[in-house]
Amino acid sequence: MTTTPRPKSLAMMFMLGAFLTGGAVGFAAERAIAKPVVMLNDEKSVRGELARELRLTADQKLVVDSVWDWRRGRSREIMAAVRPALDSVRDSARVRMMSVFSEEQKDLFRKIIERNQRLADSAERARNASR
């Protein structure tokens, strides 16, 4: 018995190789040409990037910063009024979900909630530290 590849197998291997090569070349070209994406994870970074991209003057930056502070204050006021209702909805949803969980699932769910709360607390501390 011979081990020569069949024409269809050769064609499929060639097509697969061409597809993978084309994908790699396209990815590399896109990375070389495209403008880098800036990940903005905090307010300070967002403000700095905005000022840089718009080439704000010092006076414009003062106004933008002032408006940004006003917006943050108003958002906090609104969230303070709405937060109790949102917390109530979240807690009610958790109770309803837990009603169908086994005891083991309830324990796991509580641990997930605790983990998420620790992450949220840590993120809040980081946001406050960057201000």
Short mmCIF file of N, CA and C in Angstrom, two decimals:
data_model
loop_
_atom_site.label_atom_id
_atom_site.label_comp_id
_atom_site.label_asym_id
_atom_site.label_seq_id
_atom_site.Cartn_x
_atom_site.Cartn_y
_atom_site.Cartn_z
N MET A 1 0.84 -1.18 0.00
CA MET A 1 0.00 0.00 0.00
C MET A 1 0.90 1.25 0.00
N THR A 2 0.55 2.23 -0.81
CA THR A 2 1.34 3.45 -0.90
C THR A 2 0.80 4.50 0.05
N THR A 3 1.66 5.43 0.43
CA THR A 3 1.25 6.49 1.34
C THR A 3 1.23 7.85 0.65
N THR A 4 1.03 7.86 -0.64
CA THR A 4 0.93 9.12 -1.37
C THR A 4 -0.38 9.81 -1.03
N PRO A 5 -0.30 11.12 -0.74
CA PRO A 5 -1.53 11.84 -0.42
C PRO A 5 -2.45 11.92 -1.62
N ARG A 6 -3.71 11.89 -1.37
CA ARG A 6 -4.69 12.00 -2.43
C ARG A 6 -4.84 13.47 -2.82
N PRO A 7 -5.23 13.73 -4.07
CA PRO A 7 -5.35 15.12 -4.53
C PRO A 7 -6.31 15.96 -3.68
N LYS A 8 -7.41 15.38 -3.22
CA LYS A 8 -8.35 16.15 -2.41
C LYS A 8 -7.73 16.53 -1.07
N SER A 9 -6.98 15.61 -0.48
CA SER A 9 -6.31 15.90 0.79
C SER A 9 -5.28 17.01 0.60
N LEU A 10 -4.52 16.92 -0.47
CA LEU A 10 -3.53 17.96 -0.76
C LEU A 10 -4.22 19.32 -0.94
N ALA A 11 -5.30 19.33 -1.66
CA ALA A 11 -6.03 20.58 -1.90
C ALA A 11 -6.55 21.16 -0.58
N MET A 12 -7.09 20.30 0.27
CA MET A 12 -7.62 20.77 1.56
C MET A 12 -6.49 21.32 2.44
N MET A 13 -5.34 20.62 2.46
CA MET A 13 -4.21 21.10 3.26
C MET A 13 -3.72 22.44 2.72
N PHE A 14 -3.67 22.59 1.40
CA PHE A 14 -3.25 23.85 0.80
C PHE A 14 -4.22 24.97 1.18
N MET A 15 -5.52 24.71 1.10
CA MET A 15 -6.54 25.71 1.42
C MET A 15 -6.44 26.12 2.89
N LEU A 16 -6.27 25.14 3.76
CA LEU A 16 -6.15 25.43 5.19
C LEU A 16 -4.92 26.29 5.45
N GLY A 17 -3.80 25.91 4.83
CA GLY A 17 -2.57 26.69 4.98
C GLY A 17 -2.74 28.12 4.48
N ALA A 18 -3.38 28.27 3.32
CA ALA A 18 -3.61 29.61 2.76
C ALA A 18 -4.52 30.43 3.67
N PHE A 19 -5.54 29.78 4.21
CA PHE A 19 -6.47 30.48 5.10
C PHE A 19 -5.76 30.96 6.36
N LEU A 20 -4.97 30.09 6.98
CA LEU A 20 -4.26 30.47 8.20
C LEU A 20 -3.21 31.54 7.94
N THR A 21 -2.50 31.42 6.83
CA THR A 21 -1.51 32.42 6.48
C THR A 21 -2.17 33.77 6.21
N GLY A 22 -3.27 33.76 5.48
CA GLY A 22 -3.99 35.00 5.20
C GLY A 22 -4.49 35.65 6.48
N GLY A 23 -5.00 34.85 7.39
CA GLY A 23 -5.46 35.40 8.68
C GLY A 23 -4.33 36.02 9.46
N ALA A 24 -3.20 35.35 9.52
CA ALA A 24 -2.05 35.87 10.26
C ALA A 24 -1.53 37.16 9.63
N VAL A 25 -1.42 37.19 8.31
CA VAL A 25 -0.95 38.39 7.61
C VAL A 25 -1.95 39.54 7.81
N GLY A 26 -3.23 39.24 7.70
CA GLY A 26 -4.25 40.28 7.89
C GLY A 26 -4.22 40.84 9.30
N PHE A 27 -4.08 39.96 10.28
CA PHE A 27 -4.01 40.41 11.68
C PHE A 27 -2.79 41.31 11.89
N ALA A 28 -1.63 40.88 11.38
CA ALA A 28 -0.40 41.67 11.54
C ALA A 28 -0.53 43.02 10.85
N ALA A 29 -1.11 43.04 9.65
CA ALA A 29 -1.27 44.30 8.92
C ALA A 29 -2.23 45.24 9.66
N GLU A 30 -3.31 44.70 10.18
CA GLU A 30 -4.27 45.53 10.91
C GLU A 30 -3.62 46.14 12.14
N ARG A 31 -2.81 45.35 12.85
CA ARG A 31 -2.13 45.84 14.04
C ARG A 31 -1.12 46.93 13.69
N ALA A 32 -0.47 46.80 12.53
CA ALA A 32 0.55 47.76 12.12
C ALA A 32 -0.07 49.07 11.66
N ILE A 33 -1.25 49.01 11.07
CA ILE A 33 -1.87 50.19 10.48
C ILE A 33 -2.81 50.90 11.45
N ALA A 34 -3.56 50.14 12.23
CA ALA A 34 -4.61 50.72 13.08
C ALA A 34 -4.02 51.55 14.22
N LYS A 35 -4.76 52.56 14.60
CA LYS A 35 -4.39 53.40 15.74
C LYS A 35 -4.56 52.58 17.01
N PRO A 36 -3.61 52.63 17.93
CA PRO A 36 -3.75 51.83 19.15
C PRO A 36 -4.97 52.27 19.96
N VAL A 37 -5.62 51.29 20.56
CA VAL A 37 -6.79 51.56 21.39
C VAL A 37 -6.33 51.83 22.81
N VAL A 38 -6.79 52.92 23.37
CA VAL A 38 -6.44 53.27 24.74
C VAL A 38 -7.56 52.81 25.64
N MET A 39 -7.22 51.98 26.61
CA MET A 39 -8.22 51.51 27.57
C MET A 39 -8.29 52.53 28.70
N LEU A 40 -9.45 53.11 28.87
CA LEU A 40 -9.64 54.13 29.89
C LEU A 40 -10.48 53.54 31.02
N ASN A 41 -9.81 53.26 32.12
CA ASN A 41 -10.48 52.59 33.22
C ASN A 41 -10.83 53.51 34.38
N ASP A 42 -10.37 54.73 34.33
CA ASP A 42 -10.68 55.63 35.43
C ASP A 42 -10.91 57.04 34.90
N GLU A 43 -11.54 57.84 35.72
CA GLU A 43 -11.93 59.18 35.30
C GLU A 43 -10.73 60.03 34.92
N LYS A 44 -9.64 59.91 35.67
CA LYS A 44 -8.44 60.70 35.39
C LYS A 44 -7.90 60.38 34.00
N SER A 45 -7.88 59.11 33.63
CA SER A 45 -7.41 58.70 32.30
C SER A 45 -8.32 59.23 31.21
N VAL A 46 -9.62 59.16 31.44
CA VAL A 46 -10.59 59.65 30.45
C VAL A 46 -10.40 61.15 30.24
N ARG A 47 -10.29 61.89 31.33
CA ARG A 47 -10.08 63.34 31.21
C ARG A 47 -8.79 63.66 30.47
N GLY A 48 -7.72 62.98 30.82
CA GLY A 48 -6.43 63.23 30.18
C GLY A 48 -6.45 62.91 28.70
N GLU A 49 -7.07 61.79 28.34
CA GLU A 49 -7.16 61.40 26.93
C GLU A 49 -8.03 62.39 26.15
N LEU A 50 -9.12 62.84 26.75
CA LEU A 50 -9.98 63.82 26.10
C LEU A 50 -9.21 65.11 25.85
N ALA A 51 -8.51 65.57 26.85
CA ALA A 51 -7.73 66.81 26.71
C ALA A 51 -6.65 66.66 25.64
N ARG A 52 -6.01 65.51 25.60
CA ARG A 52 -4.96 65.27 24.62
C ARG A 52 -5.53 65.21 23.20
N GLU A 53 -6.59 64.41 23.02
CA GLU A 53 -7.15 64.25 21.67
C GLU A 53 -7.74 65.54 21.14
N LEU A 54 -8.38 66.32 22.01
CA LEU A 54 -8.98 67.58 21.56
C LEU A 54 -7.98 68.74 21.58
N ARG A 55 -6.78 68.46 22.09
CA ARG A 55 -5.74 69.50 22.23
C ARG A 55 -6.30 70.73 22.95
N LEU A 56 -6.86 70.47 24.13
CA LEU A 56 -7.48 71.55 24.89
C LEU A 56 -6.44 72.52 25.41
N THR A 57 -6.81 73.79 25.39
CA THR A 57 -5.97 74.80 26.03
C THR A 57 -6.15 74.69 27.54
N ALA A 58 -5.32 75.38 28.29
CA ALA A 58 -5.42 75.34 29.75
C ALA A 58 -6.79 75.86 30.21
N ASP A 59 -7.27 76.95 29.58
CA ASP A 59 -8.58 77.49 29.94
C ASP A 59 -9.70 76.51 29.62
N GLN A 60 -9.63 75.87 28.45
CA GLN A 60 -10.65 74.88 28.08
C GLN A 60 -10.62 73.70 29.04
N LYS A 61 -9.43 73.28 29.42
CA LYS A 61 -9.31 72.15 30.34
C LYS A 61 -9.95 72.48 31.69
N LEU A 62 -9.77 73.71 32.16
CA LEU A 62 -10.41 74.13 33.42
C LEU A 62 -11.93 74.04 33.33
N VAL A 63 -12.48 74.50 32.21
CA VAL A 63 -13.93 74.45 32.03
C VAL A 63 -14.41 73.00 31.95
N VAL A 64 -13.73 72.19 31.14
CA VAL A 64 -14.11 70.78 31.00
C VAL A 64 -14.03 70.07 32.34
N ASP A 65 -12.96 70.30 33.10
CA ASP A 65 -12.82 69.68 34.42
C ASP A 65 -13.94 70.12 35.36
N SER A 66 -14.29 71.39 35.29
CA SER A 66 -15.38 71.90 36.13
C SER A 66 -16.71 71.25 35.78
N VAL A 67 -16.98 71.14 34.50
CA VAL A 67 -18.22 70.50 34.05
C VAL A 67 -18.21 69.03 34.45
N TRP A 68 -17.06 68.38 34.31
CA TRP A 68 -16.95 66.96 34.68
C TRP A 68 -17.25 66.79 36.17
N ASP A 69 -16.71 67.68 37.01
CA ASP A 69 -16.98 67.59 38.45
C ASP A 69 -18.47 67.82 38.75
N TRP A 70 -19.07 68.78 38.04
CA TRP A 70 -20.51 69.05 38.22
C TRP A 70 -21.31 67.80 37.86
N ARG A 71 -20.96 67.19 36.71
CA ARG A 71 -21.65 65.98 36.26
C ARG A 71 -21.52 64.86 37.29
N ARG A 72 -20.33 64.65 37.82
CA ARG A 72 -20.12 63.59 38.80
C ARG A 72 -20.97 63.84 40.05
N GLY A 73 -21.01 65.10 40.49
CA GLY A 73 -21.82 65.45 41.66
C GLY A 73 -23.31 65.19 41.43
N ARG A 74 -23.81 65.61 40.30
CA ARG A 74 -25.22 65.39 39.97
C ARG A 74 -25.52 63.89 39.86
N SER A 75 -24.63 63.14 39.22
CA SER A 75 -24.82 61.70 39.09
C SER A 75 -24.89 61.03 40.46
N ARG A 76 -24.03 61.46 41.36
CA ARG A 76 -24.04 60.91 42.72
C ARG A 76 -25.35 61.23 43.44
N GLU A 77 -25.84 62.45 43.26
CA GLU A 77 -27.13 62.82 43.88
C GLU A 77 -28.26 61.93 43.36
N ILE A 78 -28.28 61.74 42.07
CA ILE A 78 -29.33 60.92 41.45
C ILE A 78 -29.21 59.47 41.93
N MET A 79 -27.99 58.94 41.93
CA MET A 79 -27.80 57.55 42.37
C MET A 79 -28.15 57.39 43.84
N ALA A 80 -27.87 58.39 44.66
CA ALA A 80 -28.22 58.30 46.08
C ALA A 80 -29.73 58.15 46.25
N ALA A 81 -30.50 58.84 45.40
CA ALA A 81 -31.96 58.75 45.48
C ALA A 81 -32.47 57.42 44.94
N VAL A 82 -31.79 56.88 43.94
CA VAL A 82 -32.25 55.68 43.27
C VAL A 82 -31.67 54.40 43.89
N ARG A 83 -30.50 54.50 44.51
CA ARG A 83 -29.78 53.34 45.03
C ARG A 83 -30.65 52.41 45.89
N PRO A 84 -31.45 52.93 46.84
CA PRO A 84 -32.27 52.01 47.65
C PRO A 84 -33.23 51.16 46.81
N ALA A 85 -33.84 51.75 45.81
CA ALA A 85 -34.75 50.98 44.95
C ALA A 85 -33.98 49.93 44.15
N LEU A 86 -32.81 50.28 43.63
CA LEU A 86 -32.00 49.32 42.89
C LEU A 86 -31.54 48.18 43.79
N ASP A 87 -31.13 48.51 45.01
CA ASP A 87 -30.70 47.48 45.96
C ASP A 87 -31.86 46.55 46.30
N SER A 88 -33.04 47.10 46.44
CA SER A 88 -34.21 46.29 46.74
C SER A 88 -34.53 45.31 45.61
N VAL A 89 -34.46 45.79 44.39
CA VAL A 89 -34.71 44.92 43.23
C VAL A 89 -33.66 43.82 43.16
N ARG A 90 -32.39 44.20 43.37
CA ARG A 90 -31.31 43.20 43.34
C ARG A 90 -31.53 42.13 44.42
N ASP A 91 -31.86 42.57 45.65
CA ASP A 91 -32.06 41.62 46.75
C ASP A 91 -33.27 40.72 46.50
N SER A 92 -34.34 41.28 45.96
CA SER A 92 -35.53 40.47 45.64
C SER A 92 -35.21 39.43 44.57
N ALA A 93 -34.43 39.83 43.58
CA ALA A 93 -34.05 38.89 42.52
C ALA A 93 -33.21 37.75 43.10
N ARG A 94 -32.31 38.08 44.01
CA ARG A 94 -31.49 37.04 44.62
C ARG A 94 -32.34 36.06 45.41
N VAL A 95 -33.31 36.56 46.16
CA VAL A 95 -34.20 35.69 46.94
C VAL A 95 -34.98 34.78 46.00
N ARG A 96 -35.49 35.33 44.91
CA ARG A 96 -36.27 34.53 43.97
C ARG A 96 -35.40 33.46 43.31
N MET A 97 -34.15 33.81 42.96
CA MET A 97 -33.26 32.81 42.37
C MET A 97 -32.93 31.72 43.38
N MET A 98 -32.64 32.11 44.61
CA MET A 98 -32.25 31.12 45.62
C MET A 98 -33.39 30.15 45.94
N SER A 99 -34.62 30.55 45.67
CA SER A 99 -35.74 29.66 45.97
C SER A 99 -35.72 28.38 45.13
N VAL A 100 -34.98 28.40 44.02
CA VAL A 100 -34.91 27.20 43.18
C VAL A 100 -33.57 26.48 43.32
N PHE A 101 -32.64 27.01 44.13
CA PHE A 101 -31.32 26.41 44.29
C PHE A 101 -31.33 25.33 45.36
N SER A 102 -30.46 24.36 45.18
CA SER A 102 -30.22 23.37 46.24
C SER A 102 -29.39 24.07 47.33
N GLU A 103 -29.23 23.42 48.46
CA GLU A 103 -28.44 24.01 49.55
C GLU A 103 -26.99 24.27 49.10
N GLU A 104 -26.45 23.33 48.36
CA GLU A 104 -25.08 23.51 47.86
C GLU A 104 -25.00 24.71 46.92
N GLN A 105 -25.98 24.85 46.04
CA GLN A 105 -26.01 25.99 45.11
C GLN A 105 -26.19 27.30 45.87
N LYS A 106 -27.00 27.28 46.92
CA LYS A 106 -27.19 28.49 47.72
C LYS A 106 -25.87 28.92 48.35
N ASP A 107 -25.12 27.96 48.90
CA ASP A 107 -23.82 28.28 49.49
C ASP A 107 -22.87 28.86 48.45
N LEU A 108 -22.83 28.24 47.27
CA LEU A 108 -21.98 28.74 46.18
C LEU A 108 -22.41 30.14 45.74
N PHE A 109 -23.72 30.33 45.64
CA PHE A 109 -24.25 31.63 45.23
C PHE A 109 -23.86 32.72 46.23
N ARG A 110 -23.97 32.41 47.52
CA ARG A 110 -23.58 33.37 48.56
C ARG A 110 -22.09 33.72 48.43
N LYS A 111 -21.27 32.72 48.15
CA LYS A 111 -19.84 32.97 47.97
C LYS A 111 -19.58 33.85 46.76
N ILE A 112 -20.32 33.63 45.68
CA ILE A 112 -20.19 34.46 44.48
C ILE A 112 -20.56 35.90 44.81
N ILE A 113 -21.65 36.07 45.54
CA ILE A 113 -22.09 37.42 45.93
C ILE A 113 -21.01 38.10 46.78
N GLU A 114 -20.46 37.37 47.74
CA GLU A 114 -19.41 37.93 48.59
C GLU A 114 -18.18 38.31 47.77
N ARG A 115 -17.77 37.44 46.84
CA ARG A 115 -16.62 37.72 45.99
C ARG A 115 -16.87 38.97 45.15
N ASN A 116 -18.05 39.05 44.55
CA ASN A 116 -18.37 40.21 43.73
C ASN A 116 -18.40 41.49 44.56
N GLN A 117 -18.87 41.39 45.79
CA GLN A 117 -18.90 42.57 46.66
C GLN A 117 -17.48 43.02 47.00
N ARG A 118 -16.59 42.06 47.26
CA ARG A 118 -15.19 42.42 47.53
C ARG A 118 -14.56 43.10 46.32
N LEU A 119 -14.84 42.59 45.12
CA LEU A 119 -14.32 43.20 43.90
C LEU A 119 -14.87 44.62 43.72
N ALA A 120 -16.16 44.79 43.97
CA ALA A 120 -16.78 46.11 43.84
C ALA A 120 -16.18 47.08 44.85
N ASP A 121 -15.98 46.61 46.08
CA ASP A 121 -15.39 47.46 47.11
C ASP A 121 -13.97 47.87 46.73
N SER A 122 -13.21 46.92 46.20
CA SER A 122 -11.83 47.19 45.78
C SER A 122 -11.80 48.21 44.64
N ALA A 123 -12.71 48.05 43.68
CA ALA A 123 -12.79 48.98 42.56
C ALA A 123 -13.16 50.37 43.04
N GLU A 124 -14.07 50.44 43.99
CA GLU A 124 -14.48 51.74 44.54
C GLU A 124 -13.32 52.42 45.24
N ARG A 125 -12.55 51.66 46.02
CA ARG A 125 -11.38 52.22 46.70
C ARG A 125 -10.37 52.73 45.68
N ALA A 126 -10.16 51.98 44.59
CA ALA A 126 -9.23 52.40 43.55
C ALA A 126 -9.69 53.68 42.87
N ARG A 127 -11.01 53.77 42.60
CA ARG A 127 -11.55 55.00 41.98
C ARG A 127 -11.36 56.19 42.91
N ASN A 128 -11.62 56.00 44.19
CA ASN A 128 -11.45 57.11 45.14
C ASN A 128 -10.00 57.52 45.28
N ALA A 129 -9.09 56.57 45.19
CA ALA A 129 -7.67 56.87 45.32
C ALA A 129 -7.15 57.65 44.10
N SER A 130 -7.78 57.45 42.94
CA SER A 130 -7.27 58.11 41.72
C SER A 130 -7.81 59.53 41.57
N ARG A 131 -8.65 59.96 42.47
CA ARG A 131 -9.22 61.31 42.35
C ARG A 131 -8.36 62.33 43.03
#
